[in-house]
Structure formats: C-alpha cells, structure tokens
Amino acid sequence: MTYQVILVEDDPTMLDDMIATLKNSTEFNLEATFKNVQDAVGQSSVFQPNLFLVNVDNPETLNNIPIFVDIFPDAKILGLVSNWNADIAMNVIATGALGCILKPFTKQDILDAIHLYTERGKPGLSRIISFFSPKGRAGRTTAAALMAQVIAEESDERVALIDADLQFGDLPIFFDIEPKQTIVEATQDIKLLNPLNLKPYFYRLSHHLYLLSSPDRPEYAELVDVDSLADVVRLTCNLFRYVLIDLPAGFNPVSVAMSQLSDTVVIMAMINNGFEIQHMKKALEVSKSMEVSGDKRIYPVFTRVNPCTEEERLKIEEKLGYHVSDILPNEYRMISLANSGRLGKSLPKDSLLMKNLRKIAEGIITGER
Amino acid sequence: MAEERSSIIISIFSTTPGIGKTVTAINLSAGLAKEGYKVCLVDLDLQFGDVLNYLKLSSKQSIATAQRAMQIDADSFEVKDFLITYEHEDLTFAVMPPPFYLYDAYQANVARIENIVKQLTYFDFVVLDLNSAFSALNLAMLDISTIINFIGVIDFLPALKNFKIGYDTLIRFNYEESKIRLVENRADSQKLIESHDVERLIGETFYHRLPNDFPAAIKSINQGLPLMFCAPDSKLTKSFWELTGKYTNRKLQTDTQLQGVQTAGIGFFSRILAFLFGKR
C-alpha cells in the first residue's frame, strides 16, 4: 500500500532531509508538510492522509496529537524524536499515536515501525499488570503465565511476560525454554535500546506472547539495576499492549518499583494454614500506602481455595477485612504441565482454575478491570 | 566481656518459599531444648515471619525494637531484653520475634542484626529461620552459621531447579560443603521426581529426609505446639527428633537407635556419584 503522508516538523533542515527521504518512493506519497501543528490541524483535511509523521520534541505538538486522532481516526500517527526517551514515548502512545521513531529515518525505518507498532494491538497506553505475593509459593507464576496466554489468545494483541523474580524466576522452566537473552542483558543495554531493537531480547512463546527471562543465576540479579528495569518495562510498552510482570515474593526494591509502575497489581496468597490471610492484610495495607496514583487497581486473589465457592470467598473476605476479588482452586494437572514444560501447549481449558483466570483476563481486555 | 565459647548457629534456609522452613526451625529448636540445650530461635523472615503465629506467641519486643535500642545506646544494649520465651510443659526456648511492621522490616540493618545475633552466644544453639532469597541479610547469616540446613520440597520441576541452583550458588559463594546439610522435606510423598534423581543431579546426598505428615504439621500450627506435644507418634515427629540427634551427636552418647535412616551422606556414595556423573 502507499501511505499518504503529512509531515509536521519545525526544523527546516530536518524537514528538507525528510522530504528527500520520502520523495521518489513507491511506498510514500508526501501530501503536505507543515512547520507548526496548528496549520497541520487546520489544513490537513483537504488531503486524504493516512500517515502523520509529527515532531514530538515540541511539547505543544504532542498535546495536539489527540486532535489528529479525532479528525483522522483511521490514520496512523508516528511521533518523531531526536533522542529516544521512554517518558515521551509513553506520552505519545497515551495520545493514541502508534509510537515514536528516531529522526532522521530511512523509509525502511518507517515501514518497520508501522509494522511493529501495528502488531502491538489497539492504540493507547499498555496495561501493566504485576503479580505480587507476600510469601511466595502462592501460584503467582502459574497465574501470570496462564493469564498472559489467555490475554494473548483472546485479545489478539501482543502480550509481554517479564520474569522479574530475578533470583529464582521459574517462567523459562514453565515453558521449557533456554533463552539466550535475559533481563540482565536488556537492563544493561537499555541506554542503547529503542522499540525497534528491543524485540530480540524477548523469546517468542506463541503467536502473540513473548517472554523476557529472568537471569540464569541468582547472583546475576545483582546486575539488574531497578531504574533500568523500569525503563525496560516502559520501553516494552511500545511493543506490547499488555505487560505482565512476575515479581519476587515480598517487598523489595524490585517488587516495589514494578508495582508502582503498574496500573494493576494482583496480590496472591495461597490458603494453607490460615496465616496467609494475615500476610495478605499486611501486604494490602502497605500497598495502599505505597500507591503513587490513586487509581491503581489492586486485586487480592487467594489460591488453592477449597471449596472454591462464593460462600468461601465471602468467608475469607470477612476474615481479611478487604474485598477479595477472586479465588482460584487447586489444579493438580497444572503441576504436571509445569513439570513437563507444556504449560504453553496443553492447558486444561475446562477446569475451574482456567475459568476463573479467564474471567480476570477478560475483565482486563475489556477494561472493566 | 567476650566469652570465648560461642553458640552453634544453625540456619534454616531454602530457595523456594513455603516448603516448611518455619516448621523445621520450630521443631528443631524444640528438639534441641528437649535434649537440655539452651536454645534461641530467631525469626529472620522479617516481612512475613510466622514463628510467633505458629507458636501462638505475642510480644512487645522484636528484632526491630532491638535494632533501635542498639542504635540509640549500643553500650547498654542487652539482647535478652528483646527475647521472649516459649514454654510448654518442661520445655522452654527463647524466641527473637520478627518486626511487626513492614516498615520496620524495610529498615533492617544487616550489620546490626548480625551484631544482635552474635550477642546470643550464651545459648548453646541459635536457630535462624531465614527467608528464601540470597539477600544481604541471609548471606551475612549464612556466613556466621555453623551449619546451613538447606531444605527443599522437590515435588516439581521449578522446585528442583531452585534447589539445585540454590545449592550450586552456595558452593559458588564458597560455603564449605561440609557446612551445608541438604534436607528433603515431604520426602516420601507421592511425587514425580525421585529423591535419588535429585541426589544424582545435585551430586550430593541428602543429609536427612523428613517424611510427609501434612495433618500433623497443620495440627501443630493450629494448636501452637511443637510436634512432640501434639503428634508424638507421627513419623514426622520422629524424624525431627532424629535430625535433632544428628546435630547434637546424640547417637554418640546414647546408642544407635536410628535405624533405616541413612546417616551423614558425605562419603562413599556421594563420591561414587561424583565420579559417575562428574560433579561440578
């Protein structure tokens, strides 16, 4: 297809460069160029653009992107940045644009970016969902892995699973893979990364599902800088519509930073001897006091609830003194699946566990959760 | 004032959470106390410690209040002021409670905690209930431990991976092999991974195997009693008693009443395995 392009760039030299790049190409038809965003907003409608390339180094231009989205709902919008910056990239996505590319660019850069960002899924901010548990062995990793698969299947959008349980991450073994790149490499290279070169750090598990693995030795966890990890997660949002993060147990710099970055935190505890409810309470109180923005969604989930009934949920809720969003039953078949690394292949779809997880996943896809 | 004699410090460590560290720590402490030793159990799962829960104890003092007191006035600090006592029938041992608030857990200072633990030298045994990570605190505690009781439930693959990685890491961190005692919990429960395969993979035999008696363990937790009181006939109770005996060398003094249990595994068998499977 040929893109009908409108270019918004205030630097005349840069603009000339870009015009030269786009000219004489079969893929791009340069319809118009504008030096400022007001002109572009006012005048673009006489053309029939389906691709906007907009300099977003200028904050005013950035603020006007929603207007383009509004007037040209079917057009693709790429933000142009001189330096890669995760914050600006997030802001650009939040406006409804596809994402950012570095300028100057080649024709291929634009095509690659469009391809990559379109595969991500619907425009708009990514959902970042953290899986936290006070003490561990709560079914956290299993739930994160299964939810990621369900979301990838049902939404038909890109899903990233990040194994941030840095010392003892189990996700690679759940899927029976040995990735060459891990979170260590991604965080160490972060300064050099942009969405176009981030993807190889992820291991493709299925059509839409990708994994960023934990380090393969516990001591390598020391090599992962928390701020860099936060940058990796934000960069990941440019490629993935959903980012699910499996956290280490308890409150530590990694779990706290990742929870703060997330819009949703699933706090999991396994019913075992009853004291888990106290731990959950403690964790909820701290999570609430830690909230950076008031609208973070926190879902307390209990696993291995038997019988897994509404009545039992209410009982736990009463003991906890907080809303219990979901309860999950034990599923013995899951153990043998995880054991054989077949978690990615043959889920017992008919089970109550999957049914309840599906409910949560669907709520996340529709935005109800 | 430094006494030359020091305590035997046994740390209960694992790399998978929720596999029975606290139950082991409590029953080992109870066993040691039963043999007549002065014992202090320190709950170092600072965020979500369960020792008080499992023993139905409450306390105004904790390792956090101890740390604060030490910070304010190190000279007049007396560790005994921050301990509580567990008592049942003729059994008694001391407990150092974990912080009550997560905030305090976050303020934990490794050097001070190490200092506090080192002041427990008037006990014969100090049992440290750690949590499941290679944290600065845990490494400091493993450093000062006489014995690392490295425990695992190896019932599924991630657990096996974490047990092996944990053991390999301990070795890489230069802990002496003789100091690390591998203990398998729920060793006889139905599972897909056989103990001898685990040993083959690790290249070391289990020092002790604790059998599975989930009902007894739950009963013990619910009643707040060590197993010897609430489930005296359980095979798990007996096995804890045997483990205690291994740490006190009881069999040297009494007799060889432990039968059918493989004793210390650092020897012929592991060397053969090492030869066959090329350990490390």
XYZ file of C-alpha atoms in Angstrom:
649
model
C 0.000 0.000 0.000
C 1.021 3.594 -0.452
C 0.942 5.911 2.517
C -0.416 9.414 2.026
C 1.912 11.280 4.314
C 1.632 14.529 6.176
C 4.814 15.719 7.791
C 4.923 18.153 10.707
C 8.410 19.409 11.514
C 9.539 22.849 12.575
C 13.263 22.488 11.857
C 13.692 23.446 8.178
C 16.934 21.480 7.669
C 15.438 18.356 9.183
C 12.318 18.883 7.118
C 14.352 19.033 3.903
C 16.096 15.813 4.882
C 12.821 14.050 5.471
C 11.316 15.283 2.247
C 14.333 13.917 0.416
C 13.923 10.563 2.141
C 10.251 10.262 1.297
C 10.436 11.517 -2.271
C 10.671 9.163 -5.198
C 9.309 6.253 -3.282
C 6.507 3.922 -4.153
C 5.544 3.394 -0.530
C 5.081 7.033 0.424
C 3.273 9.907 -1.159
C 4.099 13.166 0.545
C 0.837 15.093 0.582
C 1.863 18.113 2.591
C 4.382 19.456 5.057
C 3.707 21.833 7.910
C 6.036 23.758 10.161
C 3.631 24.049 13.011
C 0.917 21.904 14.391
C -1.914 24.460 14.192
C -1.530 24.655 10.442
C -1.463 20.899 10.192
C -4.595 20.532 12.281
C -6.420 23.220 10.317
C -5.395 22.276 6.821
C -4.795 18.545 6.659
C -8.384 17.704 5.934
C -8.173 18.867 2.320
C -5.792 15.951 1.806
C -6.557 12.345 2.497
C -3.693 11.431 4.762
C -3.356 8.017 6.304
C 0.036 8.597 7.903
C 1.155 11.505 10.033
C 4.798 11.965 10.914
C 4.850 14.505 13.695
C 7.796 16.039 15.515
C 7.028 15.448 19.175
C 10.197 17.009 20.581
C 7.929 20.017 20.711
C 5.508 19.517 23.632
C 2.807 21.617 22.001
C 2.725 19.251 19.040
C 2.493 16.322 21.400
C -0.535 17.860 23.094
C -2.270 18.229 19.744
C -1.968 14.614 18.670
C -5.355 13.691 20.154
C -6.900 16.176 17.727
C -5.376 14.303 14.781
C -6.632 11.067 16.251
C -10.062 12.590 16.487
C -10.214 14.009 12.975
C -8.422 11.124 11.267
C -9.355 8.034 13.257
C -8.087 5.675 10.576
C -4.755 7.375 10.005
C -1.554 6.154 11.592
C 0.457 8.641 13.596
C 4.158 8.331 14.351
C 5.947 10.706 16.697
C 9.393 11.842 15.595
C 12.030 12.221 18.311
C 15.656 13.335 18.128
C 16.633 11.207 21.116
C 14.991 8.129 22.420
C 13.131 8.857 25.647
C 10.888 6.347 27.373
C 8.760 9.062 29.006
C 7.987 10.854 25.767
C 7.341 7.529 24.075
C 4.764 6.644 26.750
C 3.136 10.044 26.377
C 2.948 9.616 22.625
C 1.255 6.234 22.994
C -1.129 7.713 25.540
C -2.326 10.238 22.948
C -3.455 7.451 20.657
C -0.478 7.605 18.273
C 1.223 4.377 17.204
C 4.562 5.224 18.763
C 7.825 7.006 18.106
C 10.718 6.769 15.723
C 14.082 8.443 15.787
C 14.884 11.089 13.233
C 16.462 11.200 10.781
C 14.986 7.980 9.453
C 15.041 5.840 6.369
C 12.000 4.630 4.503
C 12.557 1.208 5.929
C 12.609 2.617 9.485
C 9.105 3.952 8.974
C 7.809 0.717 7.497
C 9.395 -1.336 10.290
C 7.963 0.947 12.944
C 4.477 0.832 11.467
C 4.647 -2.929 11.239
C 5.920 -3.329 14.783
C 3.513 -0.862 16.354
C 0.520 -2.180 14.472
C 1.225 -5.691 15.666
C 1.210 -4.352 19.224
C -2.566 -4.061 19.078
C -5.003 -1.235 19.697
C -3.560 2.220 20.216
C -3.430 3.681 23.675
C -1.446 3.012 26.818
C -0.398 -0.520 27.637
C -1.775 -2.284 30.628
C 0.987 -3.115 33.094
C -0.086 -5.857 35.463
C 2.157 -7.029 38.289
C 1.793 -10.326 40.101
C 2.871 -9.949 43.685
C 2.779 -12.335 46.611
C 3.798 -11.711 50.210
C 5.480 -15.052 50.824
C 5.756 -16.932 47.580
C 4.606 -20.354 46.538
C 1.240 -18.772 46.105
C 0.673 -19.779 42.500
C 1.835 -16.382 41.329
C 3.979 -17.537 38.421
C 1.391 -20.040 37.252
C -1.321 -17.404 37.296
C 0.848 -14.873 35.460
C 1.803 -17.424 32.792
C -1.752 -18.620 32.249
C -3.254 -15.146 32.236
C -0.687 -13.982 29.694
C -1.670 -16.841 27.421
C -5.362 -16.202 27.791
C -4.968 -12.476 27.137
C -2.818 -13.139 24.065
C -5.377 -15.553 22.651
C -8.479 -13.559 23.420
C -7.310 -10.050 22.645
C -5.307 -10.898 19.540
C -2.821 -8.274 20.729
C 0.804 -8.519 21.784
C 1.493 -9.650 25.331
C 4.838 -9.488 27.145
C 5.611 -11.584 30.146
C 8.504 -10.242 32.198
C 10.101 -12.560 34.726
C 11.246 -10.095 37.373
C 11.684 -12.800 40.011
C 15.361 -12.158 39.484
C 16.896 -14.836 41.689
C 14.540 -17.714 41.179
C 12.405 -16.961 38.159
C 10.516 -20.046 37.027
C 8.956 -18.896 33.779
C 11.655 -20.255 31.444
C 11.234 -23.695 33.001
C 7.439 -23.466 32.830
C 7.729 -23.024 29.099
C 10.726 -25.307 28.726
C 12.930 -22.769 27.004
C 16.516 -21.605 27.336
C 16.608 -18.033 26.139
C 19.976 -16.550 25.221
C 18.965 -13.053 26.229
C 17.635 -12.246 29.671
C 16.592 -9.297 31.740
C 20.279 -8.806 32.611
C 21.244 -8.008 29.024
C 18.142 -5.899 28.442
C 18.730 -3.722 31.515
C 22.437 -3.361 30.791
C 21.808 -2.348 27.185
C 18.858 -0.118 27.974
C 20.651 3.121 27.146
C 21.170 1.870 23.594
C 17.721 0.443 23.122
C 14.645 1.691 21.366
C 11.498 -0.203 20.407
C 12.976 -1.298 17.097
C 15.895 -3.144 18.671
C 14.283 -4.289 21.916
C 12.352 -7.184 20.459
C 15.262 -9.663 20.175
C 15.586 -9.673 23.963
C 12.209 -11.362 24.127
C 11.619 -15.028 23.465
C 8.572 -15.737 21.346
C 6.386 -18.263 23.131
C 3.413 -18.197 20.824
C 1.880 -16.047 18.120
C 1.314 -13.027 20.357
C 3.100 -13.973 23.567
C 6.717 -13.060 24.364
C 8.886 -13.650 27.418
C 11.718 -11.604 28.866
C 13.503 -14.171 31.011
C 14.967 -13.947 34.466
C 18.739 -14.324 34.845
C 20.018 -17.890 34.863
C 21.996 -17.491 38.088
C 20.705 -15.976 41.335
C 23.722 -13.712 41.745
C 23.117 -12.142 38.336
C 20.116 -10.493 39.963
C 22.685 -8.083 41.383
C 23.456 -6.930 37.859
C 19.919 -5.717 37.322
C 19.514 -2.081 38.204
C 15.966 -1.272 39.292
C 15.744 2.036 37.418
C 16.969 0.360 34.245
C 14.400 -2.362 34.733
C 11.692 0.291 34.978
C 12.976 1.765 31.706
C 12.881 -1.673 30.094
C 9.262 -2.082 31.168
C 8.314 1.310 29.786
C 10.093 0.566 26.544
C 8.313 -2.780 26.423
C 5.021 -0.892 26.406
C 5.887 0.396 22.936
C 5.791 -3.127 21.567
C 3.234 -4.822 23.742
C -0.311 -3.840 24.556
C -0.185 -5.902 27.744
C 2.830 -6.256 30.011
C 2.559 -8.861 32.770
C 5.287 -8.872 35.389
C 6.021 -11.798 37.693
C 7.598 -10.359 40.837
C 9.796 -11.856 43.527
C 7.997 -12.608 46.809
C 7.782 -9.937 49.475
C 8.523 -6.245 49.414
C 11.916 -5.471 47.937
C 13.236 -2.750 45.633
C 12.220 -4.684 42.521
C 8.714 -5.615 43.610
C 8.027 -2.127 44.942
C 9.306 -0.320 41.839
C 7.434 -2.635 39.488
C 4.203 -2.356 41.476
C 4.458 1.419 41.348
C 4.926 1.319 37.594
C 1.902 -0.949 37.128
C -1.681 0.139 36.680
C -2.826 -3.147 38.165
C -1.377 -5.278 40.940
C -2.636 -8.794 41.541
C -1.694 -9.795 45.087
C -1.731 -13.536 45.532
C -1.698 -15.743 48.595
C -2.299 -19.455 48.873
C -4.671 -20.717 51.521
C -2.611 -23.163 53.522
C -2.684 -22.740 57.276
C -4.741 -19.573 57.662
C -1.956 -17.119 58.439
C -1.821 -16.225 54.755
C -4.860 -14.054 55.317
C -2.886 -12.007 57.862
C 0.001 -11.702 55.445
C -2.373 -10.566 52.726
C -3.798 -7.954 55.058
C -0.346 -6.657 55.874
C 0.552 -6.575 52.190
C -2.664 -4.754 51.272
C -2.134 -2.111 53.908
C 1.375 -1.443 52.663
C 0.311 -1.493 49.012
C -2.356 1.074 49.696
C 0.062 3.378 51.489
C 2.563 2.990 48.654
C 0.232 3.957 45.847
C 1.661 6.688 43.717
C -1.503 7.378 41.814
C -4.892 6.926 43.372
C -6.321 4.899 40.551
C -4.096 1.844 40.763
C -6.187 -1.288 40.707
C -5.331 -3.819 43.352
C -6.826 -7.287 43.205
C -6.343 -9.611 46.168
C -6.550 -13.181 44.935
C -6.443 -16.324 47.031
C -5.367 -19.607 45.520
C -5.917 -23.229 46.493
C -9.298 -22.296 47.921
C -11.283 -25.378 48.719
C -14.211 -25.479 48.212
C -13.827 -22.766 45.615
C -17.229 -21.222 46.114
C -18.742 -17.782 46.569
C -19.535 -18.689 50.152
C -15.883 -19.442 50.830
C -14.818 -16.216 49.168
C -17.103 -14.262 51.487
C -15.676 -16.097 54.487
C -12.128 -15.155 53.507
C -13.254 -11.626 52.789
C -14.703 -11.318 56.250
C -11.503 -12.517 57.863
C -9.408 -10.264 55.677
C -11.473 -7.128 56.131
C -10.901 -6.226 52.478
C -12.604 -7.158 49.250
C -11.349 -10.441 47.825
C -11.597 -10.044 44.076
C -11.067 -13.650 43.075
C -10.448 -17.120 44.382
C -8.752 -19.907 42.500
C -8.966 -23.635 43.147
C -6.035 -26.012 43.231
C -5.388 -27.699 39.923
C -3.187 -30.757 40.187
C -2.907 -31.128 36.449
C -1.082 -27.819 36.385
C 1.807 -29.319 38.293
C 2.431 -31.995 35.728
C 2.117 -29.459 32.933
C 4.669 -27.177 34.563
C 6.832 -30.208 35.217
C 6.938 -31.172 31.611
C 7.283 -27.643 30.269
C 3.970 -28.000 28.460
C 2.344 -25.072 30.149
C 2.342 -23.237 26.856
C 0.750 -26.045 24.911
C -1.970 -28.019 26.553
C -3.942 -26.190 29.169
C -6.819 -27.951 30.863
C -9.246 -25.414 29.449
C -12.289 -26.930 31.040
C -11.014 -26.564 34.601
C -12.428 -24.171 37.170
C -8.973 -22.641 37.547
C -8.892 -21.691 33.876
C -12.469 -20.486 34.004
C -11.729 -18.136 36.881
C -8.488 -16.932 35.330
C -10.274 -16.337 32.053
C -12.771 -14.158 33.870
C -9.965 -11.954 35.205
C -8.250 -11.861 31.809
C -11.445 -10.886 30.023
C -12.056 -8.109 32.536
C -8.607 -6.761 31.757
C -9.151 -6.931 27.998
C -12.476 -5.135 28.151
C -11.093 -2.590 30.596
C -13.628 -3.456 33.280
C -10.688 -4.392 35.428
C 33.212 -9.371 78.497
C 33.505 -11.577 75.471
C 33.114 -15.180 76.428
C 35.268 -17.419 74.354
C 32.618 -20.066 73.961
C 30.250 -19.484 71.085
C 26.909 -20.916 70.111
C 26.270 -23.395 67.379
C 24.317 -21.430 64.807
C 22.039 -23.452 62.541
C 20.402 -21.553 59.742
C 17.295 -22.940 58.103
C 17.497 -21.845 54.509
C 15.758 -22.644 51.255
C 15.433 -21.204 47.809
C 11.766 -21.998 47.450
C 9.307 -20.396 49.827
C 6.599 -22.270 51.641
C 8.364 -25.583 51.979
C 8.474 -25.923 55.737
C 11.355 -23.788 56.954
C 9.472 -22.394 59.907
C 8.054 -25.759 60.928
C 11.563 -27.175 60.741
C 13.054 -24.292 62.714
C 10.454 -24.646 65.455
C 10.719 -28.397 65.778
C 14.475 -28.381 65.646
C 14.544 -25.723 68.364
C 12.074 -27.717 70.441
C 14.114 -30.886 69.964
C 17.350 -29.212 70.988
C 15.651 -27.728 74.032
C 14.208 -31.129 74.888
C 17.726 -32.512 74.954
C 18.547 -29.913 77.574
C 20.292 -27.306 75.495
C 19.725 -23.585 75.798
C 18.167 -22.591 72.508
C 17.198 -19.337 70.841
C 15.071 -19.314 67.702
C 15.418 -16.142 65.632
C 12.745 -15.360 63.068
C 14.560 -13.632 60.246
C 11.729 -13.680 57.757
C 11.458 -10.015 58.561
C 8.432 -9.202 56.433
C 6.167 -12.185 56.875
C 7.679 -14.245 59.674
C 5.436 -16.940 61.099
C 7.260 -18.204 64.181
C 5.017 -16.281 66.574
C 1.933 -17.321 64.621
C 2.895 -20.977 64.693
C 3.623 -20.901 68.427
C 0.708 -18.676 69.404
C 3.042 -16.148 70.969
C 2.739 -12.425 71.190
C 5.403 -9.921 72.032
C 6.037 -6.256 72.549
C 9.666 -6.717 71.611
C 11.119 -7.690 68.276
C 14.349 -7.631 66.366
C 13.256 -4.196 65.145
C 12.943 -2.779 68.648
C 16.260 -4.438 69.474
C 17.873 -2.817 66.470
C 16.555 0.587 67.502
C 17.742 0.160 71.071
C 21.180 -0.819 69.848
C 21.289 2.165 67.569
C 20.413 4.555 70.395
C 22.721 3.121 73.011
C 24.909 0.228 71.987
C 26.719 0.061 75.328
C 23.717 -0.634 77.480
C 22.103 -2.927 74.924
C 21.191 -6.331 76.344
C 19.895 -8.805 73.846
C 17.926 -10.750 76.459
C 15.600 -7.771 76.925
C 14.247 -8.393 73.460
C 13.662 -12.120 73.636
C 10.504 -13.892 74.628
C 10.186 -17.385 75.982
C 8.262 -20.275 74.574
C 7.192 -22.670 77.304
C 5.191 -25.831 77.254
C 5.315 -28.462 79.987
C 9.004 -28.833 80.819
C 10.199 -27.459 77.504
C 11.448 -23.948 77.085
C 13.352 -21.983 74.482
C 13.854 -18.335 73.628
C 12.441 -16.612 70.576
C 13.537 -13.419 68.869
C 10.397 -12.109 67.178
C 10.443 -10.545 63.697
C 9.378 -6.910 63.211
C 5.649 -6.289 63.464
C 5.531 -3.706 60.722
C 6.719 -3.992 57.167
C 8.183 -0.539 57.533
C 10.492 -1.873 60.241
C 11.401 -4.846 58.105
C 12.464 -2.410 55.436
C 14.653 -0.532 57.906
C 16.580 -3.650 58.860
C 20.294 -3.080 59.022
C 22.369 -6.145 58.242
C 25.344 -5.170 60.403
C 23.151 -4.508 63.435
C 21.199 -7.716 63.061
C 24.455 -9.592 62.750
C 25.609 -7.900 65.899
C 22.393 -8.851 67.698
C 22.672 -12.489 66.640
C 26.306 -12.573 67.725
C 25.250 -11.485 71.200
C 23.232 -14.663 71.591
C 26.411 -16.581 72.464
C 25.085 -17.556 75.874
C 22.802 -20.019 74.148
C 24.076 -23.440 73.169
C 22.180 -23.329 69.898
C 20.870 -20.442 67.853
C 18.408 -21.446 65.138
C 17.881 -18.907 62.361
C 14.667 -19.099 60.356
C 15.585 -17.295 57.119
C 13.527 -16.482 54.063
C 14.015 -17.729 50.519
C 16.412 -15.387 48.807
C 20.081 -14.652 48.521
C 19.710 -11.326 50.281
C 22.444 -9.377 52.032
C 20.934 -10.349 55.367
C 20.671 -14.037 54.542
C 24.222 -14.158 53.223
C 25.510 -12.468 56.377
C 23.615 -15.032 58.452
C 24.870 -17.954 56.362
C 28.390 -16.598 56.842
C 28.141 -16.800 60.614
C 26.283 -20.112 60.632
C 27.936 -23.286 61.838
C 25.531 -25.365 59.794
C 23.352 -24.433 56.839
C 20.285 -26.608 56.909
C 19.341 -26.250 53.224
C 15.846 -27.566 52.885
C 13.639 -28.270 49.911
C 10.462 -29.970 48.843
C 11.307 -31.363 45.489
C 7.896 -32.129 44.137
C 8.000 -30.367 40.829
C 10.454 -29.120 38.318
C 10.770 -25.446 39.278
C 11.385 -26.551 42.871
C 14.105 -28.931 41.725
C 15.675 -26.214 39.588
C 15.661 -23.787 42.520
C 17.090 -26.401 44.879
C 19.929 -27.156 42.504
C 20.577 -23.519 41.674
C 20.483 -22.701 45.377
C 22.978 -25.412 46.224
C 25.276 -24.549 43.311
C 25.150 -20.921 44.319
C 26.075 -21.733 47.914
C 29.068 -23.663 46.594
C 29.996 -20.847 44.223
C 29.812 -18.474 47.160
C 32.447 -20.670 48.782
C 30.421 -22.140 51.594
C 32.077 -25.342 52.665
C 30.251 -28.430 51.513
C 30.513 -29.912 54.987
C 28.643 -26.945 56.382
C 25.710 -27.387 54.012
C 23.267 -30.088 55.052
C 20.715 -30.985 52.414
C 17.361 -31.796 53.902
C 14.451 -33.017 51.860
C 11.027 -32.271 53.253
C 7.904 -34.284 52.418
C 10.378 -36.835 51.146
C 8.004 -39.764 50.976
C 5.017 -38.025 49.479
C 3.783 -39.073 46.110
C 5.635 -37.080 43.549
C 7.019 -37.187 40.095
C 10.635 -36.596 40.984
C 12.563 -39.304 42.806
C 14.954 -38.388 45.587
C 17.800 -40.356 44.089
C 17.459 -38.443 40.836
C 17.721 -35.254 42.838
C 20.861 -36.512 44.519
C 22.294 -37.508 41.179
C 21.606 -34.059 39.790
C 22.965 -32.215 42.802
C 25.921 -34.546 43.166
C 25.367 -34.806 46.888
C 23.221 -36.993 49.080
C 20.564 -35.813 51.437
C 21.720 -35.432 54.996
C 18.217 -36.056 56.208
C 14.787 -36.735 54.825
C 11.665 -35.537 56.548
C 8.583 -37.576 55.740
C 5.268 -36.058 54.828
C 2.651 -35.721 57.541
C 0.640 -32.743 56.482
C -2.181 -33.286 59.011
C 0.303 -33.396 61.895
C 2.052 -30.248 60.684
C -1.233 -28.397 60.341
C -2.352 -29.599 63.761
C 0.914 -28.375 65.245
C 0.457 -24.951 63.660
C -3.171 -24.661 64.672
C -2.504 -25.666 68.268
C 0.647 -23.611 68.513
C 2.571 -26.644 69.752
C 5.740 -28.327 68.535
C 5.025 -31.729 67.011
C 6.390 -33.653 70.017
C 3.402 -32.472 72.042
C 0.549 -32.589 69.592
C 1.574 -35.511 67.418
C 4.089 -37.571 69.412
C 3.610 -40.674 67.303
C 3.861 -39.037 63.914
C 6.662 -40.252 61.692
C 7.436 -36.581 61.104
C 7.907 -36.002 64.851
C 10.280 -38.958 64.991
C 12.177 -37.727 62.002
C 12.636 -34.276 63.542
C 13.932 -35.989 66.660
C 16.438 -37.879 64.535
C 17.507 -34.676 62.794
C 17.991 -33.026 66.166
C 20.061 -36.012 67.221
C 22.291 -35.627 64.203
C 23.006 -32.046 65.147
C 23.740 -32.884 68.786
C 25.611 -36.102 68.010
C 23.177 -37.809 70.325
C 23.888 -41.208 68.869
C 27.471 -40.974 70.034
C 26.280 -40.644 73.592
C 23.295 -42.950 73.672
C 23.071 -45.712 71.184
C 22.344 -46.454 67.605
C 18.620 -46.332 67.828
C 18.269 -44.719 64.459
C 17.712 -47.486 62.042
C 16.741 -47.487 58.470
C 17.790 -43.891 58.224
C 20.747 -43.136 56.117
C 23.190 -41.192 58.227
C 25.516 -38.458 57.115
C 25.816 -38.699 53.399
C 29.198 -37.181 52.892
C 31.086 -40.238 51.960
C 31.363 -43.206 49.768
C 28.049 -42.897 47.978
C 28.422 -39.268 47.032
C 31.964 -39.825 45.877
C 30.846 -42.641 43.631
C 28.137 -40.395 42.240
C 30.606 -37.606 41.762
C 32.827 -39.989 39.859
C 29.988 -41.289 37.739
C 28.253 -38.054 36.976
C 31.117 -35.605 37.087
C 30.139 -33.370 39.914
C 30.762 -29.727 39.030
